Coordinates of C-alpha atoms in Angstrom, one line a residue:
Chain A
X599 CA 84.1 -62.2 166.2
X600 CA 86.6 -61.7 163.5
X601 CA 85.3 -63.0 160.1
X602 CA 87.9 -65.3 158.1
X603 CA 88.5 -65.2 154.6
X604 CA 90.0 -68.2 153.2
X605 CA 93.2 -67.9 150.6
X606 CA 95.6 -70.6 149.5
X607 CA 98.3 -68.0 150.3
X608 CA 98.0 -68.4 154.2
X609 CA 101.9 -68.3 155.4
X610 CA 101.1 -65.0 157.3
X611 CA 98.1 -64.2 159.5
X612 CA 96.9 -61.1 158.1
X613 CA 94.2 -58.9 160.3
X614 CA 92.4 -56.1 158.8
X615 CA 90.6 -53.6 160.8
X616 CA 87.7 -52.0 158.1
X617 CA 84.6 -50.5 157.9
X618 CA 81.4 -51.8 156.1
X619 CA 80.8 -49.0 154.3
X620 CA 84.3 -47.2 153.7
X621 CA 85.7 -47.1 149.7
X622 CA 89.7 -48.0 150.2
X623 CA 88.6 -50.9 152.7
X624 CA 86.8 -52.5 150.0
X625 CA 89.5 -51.9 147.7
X626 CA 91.9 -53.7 150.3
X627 CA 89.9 -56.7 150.6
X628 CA 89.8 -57.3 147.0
X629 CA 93.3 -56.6 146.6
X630 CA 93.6 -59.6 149.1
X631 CA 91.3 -61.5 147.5
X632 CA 92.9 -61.3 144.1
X633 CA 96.0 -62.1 145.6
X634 CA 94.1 -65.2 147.4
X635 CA 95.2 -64.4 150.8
X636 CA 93.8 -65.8 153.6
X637 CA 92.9 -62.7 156.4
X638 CA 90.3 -62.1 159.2
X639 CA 88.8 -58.8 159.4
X640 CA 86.7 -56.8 161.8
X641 CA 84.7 -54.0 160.4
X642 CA 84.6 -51.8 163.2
X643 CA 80.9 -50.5 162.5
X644 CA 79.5 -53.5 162.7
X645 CA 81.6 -54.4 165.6
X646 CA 80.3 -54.5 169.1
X647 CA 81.7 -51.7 171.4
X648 CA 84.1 -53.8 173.5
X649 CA 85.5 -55.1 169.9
X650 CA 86.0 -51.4 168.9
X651 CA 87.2 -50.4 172.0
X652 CA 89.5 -53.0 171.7
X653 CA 90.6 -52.4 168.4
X654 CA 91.5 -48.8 168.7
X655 CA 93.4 -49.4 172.0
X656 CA 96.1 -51.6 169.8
X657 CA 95.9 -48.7 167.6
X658 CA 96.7 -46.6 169.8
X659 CA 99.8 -48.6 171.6
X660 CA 101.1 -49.5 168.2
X661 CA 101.3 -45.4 167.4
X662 CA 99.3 -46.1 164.2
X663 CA 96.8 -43.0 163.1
X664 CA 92.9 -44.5 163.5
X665 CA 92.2 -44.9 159.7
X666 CA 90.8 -47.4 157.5
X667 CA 92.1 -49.7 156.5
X668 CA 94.5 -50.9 159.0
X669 CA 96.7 -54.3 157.7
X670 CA 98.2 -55.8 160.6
X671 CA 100.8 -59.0 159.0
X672 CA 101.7 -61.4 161.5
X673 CA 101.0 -59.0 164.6
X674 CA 104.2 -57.0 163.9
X675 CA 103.8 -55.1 160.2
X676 CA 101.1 -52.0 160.2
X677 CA 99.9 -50.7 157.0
X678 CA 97.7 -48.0 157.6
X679 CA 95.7 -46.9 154.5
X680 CA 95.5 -48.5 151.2
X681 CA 99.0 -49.0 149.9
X682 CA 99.1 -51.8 147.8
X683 CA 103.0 -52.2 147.5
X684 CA 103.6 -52.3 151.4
X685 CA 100.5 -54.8 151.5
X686 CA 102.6 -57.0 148.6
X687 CA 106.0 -55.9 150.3
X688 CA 104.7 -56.9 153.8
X689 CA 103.8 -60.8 152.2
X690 CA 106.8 -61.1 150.2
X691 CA 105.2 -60.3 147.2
Chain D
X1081 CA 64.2 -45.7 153.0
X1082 CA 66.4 -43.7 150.6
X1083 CA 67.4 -44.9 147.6
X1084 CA 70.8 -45.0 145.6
X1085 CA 69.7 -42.8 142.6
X1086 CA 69.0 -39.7 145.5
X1087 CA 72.0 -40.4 147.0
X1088 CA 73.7 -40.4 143.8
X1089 CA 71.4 -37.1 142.5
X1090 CA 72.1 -35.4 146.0
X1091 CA 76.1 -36.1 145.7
X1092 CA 76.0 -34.8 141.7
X1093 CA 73.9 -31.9 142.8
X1094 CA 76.3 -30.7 145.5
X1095 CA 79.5 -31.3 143.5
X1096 CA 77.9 -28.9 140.5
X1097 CA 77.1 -26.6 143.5
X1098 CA 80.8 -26.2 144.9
X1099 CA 83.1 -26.8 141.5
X1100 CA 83.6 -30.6 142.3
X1101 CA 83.4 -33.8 140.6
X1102 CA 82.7 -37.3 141.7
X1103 CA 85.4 -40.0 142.0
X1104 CA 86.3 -40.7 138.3
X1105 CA 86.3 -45.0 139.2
X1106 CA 82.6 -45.8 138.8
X1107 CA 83.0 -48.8 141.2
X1108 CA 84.5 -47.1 143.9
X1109 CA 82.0 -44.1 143.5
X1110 CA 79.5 -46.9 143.7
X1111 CA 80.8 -48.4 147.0
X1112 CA 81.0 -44.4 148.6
X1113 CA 77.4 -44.1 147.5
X1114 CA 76.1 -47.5 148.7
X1115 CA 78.3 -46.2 151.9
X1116 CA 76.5 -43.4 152.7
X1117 CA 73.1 -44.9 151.6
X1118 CA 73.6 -47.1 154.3
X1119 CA 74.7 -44.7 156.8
X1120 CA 71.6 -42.7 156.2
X1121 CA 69.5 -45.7 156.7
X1122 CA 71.0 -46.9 160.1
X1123 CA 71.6 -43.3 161.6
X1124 CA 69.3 -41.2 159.6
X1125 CA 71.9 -39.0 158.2
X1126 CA 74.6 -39.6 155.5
X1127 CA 77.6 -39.9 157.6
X1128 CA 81.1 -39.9 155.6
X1129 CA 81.7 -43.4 154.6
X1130 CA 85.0 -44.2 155.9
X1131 CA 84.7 -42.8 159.3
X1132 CA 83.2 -44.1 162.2
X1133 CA 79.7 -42.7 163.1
X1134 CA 78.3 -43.1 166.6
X1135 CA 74.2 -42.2 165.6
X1136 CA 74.4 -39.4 167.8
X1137 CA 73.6 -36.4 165.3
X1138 CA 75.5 -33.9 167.5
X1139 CA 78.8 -36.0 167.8
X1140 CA 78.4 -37.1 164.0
X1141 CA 77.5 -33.3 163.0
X1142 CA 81.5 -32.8 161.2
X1143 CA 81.0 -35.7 159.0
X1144 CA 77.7 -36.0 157.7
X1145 CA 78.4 -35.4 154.0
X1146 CA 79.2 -33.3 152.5
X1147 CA 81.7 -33.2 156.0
X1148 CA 83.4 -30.0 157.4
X1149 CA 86.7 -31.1 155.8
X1150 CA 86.1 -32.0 152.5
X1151 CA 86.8 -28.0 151.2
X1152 CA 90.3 -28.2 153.0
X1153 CA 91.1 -31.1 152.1
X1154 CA 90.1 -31.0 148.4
X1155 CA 91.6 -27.9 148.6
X1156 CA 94.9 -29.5 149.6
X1157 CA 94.7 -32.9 148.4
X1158 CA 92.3 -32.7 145.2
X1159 CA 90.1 -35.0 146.8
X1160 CA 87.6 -35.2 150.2
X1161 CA 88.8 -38.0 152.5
X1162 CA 86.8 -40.5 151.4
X1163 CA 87.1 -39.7 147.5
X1164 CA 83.8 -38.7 146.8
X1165 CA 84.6 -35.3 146.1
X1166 CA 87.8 -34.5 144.0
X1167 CA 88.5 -31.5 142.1
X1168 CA 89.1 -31.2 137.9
X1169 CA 92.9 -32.2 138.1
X1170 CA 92.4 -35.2 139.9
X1171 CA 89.1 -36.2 138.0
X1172 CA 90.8 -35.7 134.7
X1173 CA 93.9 -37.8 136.2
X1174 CA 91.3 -40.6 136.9
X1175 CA 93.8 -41.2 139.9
X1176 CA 92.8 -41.2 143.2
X1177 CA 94.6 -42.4 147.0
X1178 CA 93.8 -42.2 150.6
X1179 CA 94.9 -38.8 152.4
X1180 CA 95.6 -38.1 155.9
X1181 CA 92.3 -37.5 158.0
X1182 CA 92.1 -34.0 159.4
X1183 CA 89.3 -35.0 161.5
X1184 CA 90.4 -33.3 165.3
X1185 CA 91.5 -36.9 167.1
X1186 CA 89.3 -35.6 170.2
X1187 CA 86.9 -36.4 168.0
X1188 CA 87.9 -39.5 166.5
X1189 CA 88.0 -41.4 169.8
X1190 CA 84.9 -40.1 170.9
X1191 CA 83.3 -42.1 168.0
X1192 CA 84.8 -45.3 169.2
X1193 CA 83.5 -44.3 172.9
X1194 CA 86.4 -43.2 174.3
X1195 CA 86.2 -39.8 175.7
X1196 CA 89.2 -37.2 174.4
X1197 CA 91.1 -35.8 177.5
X1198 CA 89.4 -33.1 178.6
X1199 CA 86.8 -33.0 176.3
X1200 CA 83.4 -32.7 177.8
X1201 CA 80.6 -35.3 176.3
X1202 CA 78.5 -33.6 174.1
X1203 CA 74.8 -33.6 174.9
X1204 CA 72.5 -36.2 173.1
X1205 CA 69.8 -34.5 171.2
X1206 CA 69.3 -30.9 172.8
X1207 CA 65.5 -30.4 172.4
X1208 CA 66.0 -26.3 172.9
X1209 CA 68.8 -23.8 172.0
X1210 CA 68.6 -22.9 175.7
X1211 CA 70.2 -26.2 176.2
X1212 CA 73.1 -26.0 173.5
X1213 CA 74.7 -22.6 176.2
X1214 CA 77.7 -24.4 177.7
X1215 CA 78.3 -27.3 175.4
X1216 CA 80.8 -24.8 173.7
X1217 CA 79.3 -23.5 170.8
X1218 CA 78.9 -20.6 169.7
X1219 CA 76.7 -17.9 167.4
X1220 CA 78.7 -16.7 164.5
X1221 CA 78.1 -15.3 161.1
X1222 CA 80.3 -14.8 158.1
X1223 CA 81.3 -10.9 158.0
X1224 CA 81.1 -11.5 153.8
X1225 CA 77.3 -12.6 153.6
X1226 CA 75.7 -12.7 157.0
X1227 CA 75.4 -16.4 156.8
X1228 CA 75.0 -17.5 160.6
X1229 CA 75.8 -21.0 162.3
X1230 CA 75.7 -21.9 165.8
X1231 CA 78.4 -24.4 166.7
X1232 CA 81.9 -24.9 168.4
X1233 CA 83.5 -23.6 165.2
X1234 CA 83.4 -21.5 161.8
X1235 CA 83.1 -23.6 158.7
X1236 CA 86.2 -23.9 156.8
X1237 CA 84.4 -22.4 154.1
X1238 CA 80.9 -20.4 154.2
X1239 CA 78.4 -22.7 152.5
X1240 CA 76.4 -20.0 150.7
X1241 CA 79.4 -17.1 150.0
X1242 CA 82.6 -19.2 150.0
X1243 CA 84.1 -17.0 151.8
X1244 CA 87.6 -18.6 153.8
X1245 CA 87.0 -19.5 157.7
X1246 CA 88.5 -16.0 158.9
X1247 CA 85.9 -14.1 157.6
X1248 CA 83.7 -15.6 160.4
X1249 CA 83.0 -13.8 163.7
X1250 CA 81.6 -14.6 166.9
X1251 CA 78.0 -12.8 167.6
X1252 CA 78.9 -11.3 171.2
X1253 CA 75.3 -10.9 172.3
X1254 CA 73.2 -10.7 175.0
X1255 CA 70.2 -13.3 174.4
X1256 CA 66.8 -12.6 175.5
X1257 CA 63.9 -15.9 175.6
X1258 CA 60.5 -14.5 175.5
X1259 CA 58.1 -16.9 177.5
X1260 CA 55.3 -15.6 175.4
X1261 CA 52.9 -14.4 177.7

């Protein structure tokens, strides 16, 4: 179950993989949230396994390093880490 | 249940200790410490915030905090993977960002419950160091101070002499377990 953030800026379907607990992931979601964009995430700690599993299989085929955050925009665009001008890049910022 | 001023007093503590400072950005300093507040509450033991823990002590051993990279990698980047832990340039720069994770990937996946190619599972809880013989690790001590650990792998740095991760050697003994009798 992904949670859903509602934003008015909703023209791309942003996914972020996080953790609960980790510093840049929070930092990401508030960058989102400042920016009022609408994204799903799935904290992968709080996830159940099959989630994870999931999670860090599409990791894996998309060649992105297991880190959090991961910013996936419109199932193509992988931002892994907190990098606020590829997140702004990525939405046309 | 462990509070946020201990976690807070055992992080200051430990960053005196080693030379270090905690993250200049008191918000995000709050968020590692309510991290690993956390993490101590679900699994017992303060793993590193931004990496996935499984709650199995001896899989989670590297990054309970302060984790087996942060002296590398503070060394390297000025700060510990998570941020907690920078060093006096970047504290005085008040500027931190997310470095790579040096965190072996074997490793890594075997937090998410996938098993790294040809990496045996490690044993939950060993009750007896009779146990730990074959899971790998080994008895070594630091040729500078005598410090000794038992596990796969020297420290990067010694914990009591700070002497570098060379300086550590393998104990090749025979062991002898006395029944008692």
């Amino acid at each position: 179950m992904t949670p859903k953030v509602a934003g008015e800026n909703s023209d791309h379907r942003v996914v972020l993989y996080t953790l609960s607990t980790c510093g840049w992931c929070k930092r990401t979601k508030q960058f989102l949230n400042d920016y009022n964009v609408e994204y799903e995430y799935l904290d992968l700690d709080t996830a159940t396994s099959q989630e994870r599993i999931e999670a860090i299989q599409f990791l894996q085929e998309k060649n992105v390093p297991i880190g959090f955050p991961v910013i996936v925009v419109d199932g193509e665009t992988i931002i892994s880490g907190y990098k606020p001008d590829k997140i702004k890049e990525a939405l046309g910022f | 249940m462990t509070s946020l001023d201990k976690v807070k007093q055992r992080a200051e503590f430990d960053a005196k200790a080693h030379g270090y400072y905690l993250n200049p950005d008191p918000e995000f300093l709050l968020n590692l410490l309510e991290g690993l507040r956390k993490n101590e509450e679900r699994y017992g033991y303060p793993s590193c915030p931004c990496r996935m823990a499984t709650g199995e002590f001896e899989v989670d051993r590297d990054i309970i905090c302060p984790c087996d990279y942060r002296d590398p990698d503070v060394e390297e980047h000025g700060t510990c993977y998570c941020c907690l832990f920078v060093d006096s340039g970047t504290y005085a720069s008040k500027e931190t960002s997310p470095i790579p994770e040096r965190r072996p990937m074997e490793k890594q996946l075997r937090a998410y419950g996938i098993a790294g190619e040809g990496q045996p599972e490690l044993k939950q809880e060993p009750s007896s160091m009779l146990m730990n013989i074959g899971t790998g690790r080994k008895i070594l001590y630091c040729k500078q101070c005598g410090y000794v650990v038992f596990r796969e792998e020297p420290p990067y740095v010694c914990p009591i002499c700070r002497a570098k991760r060379e300086m550590f050697a393998e104990v090749k003994a025979r062991l002898f377990f006395s029944t008692g009798s």
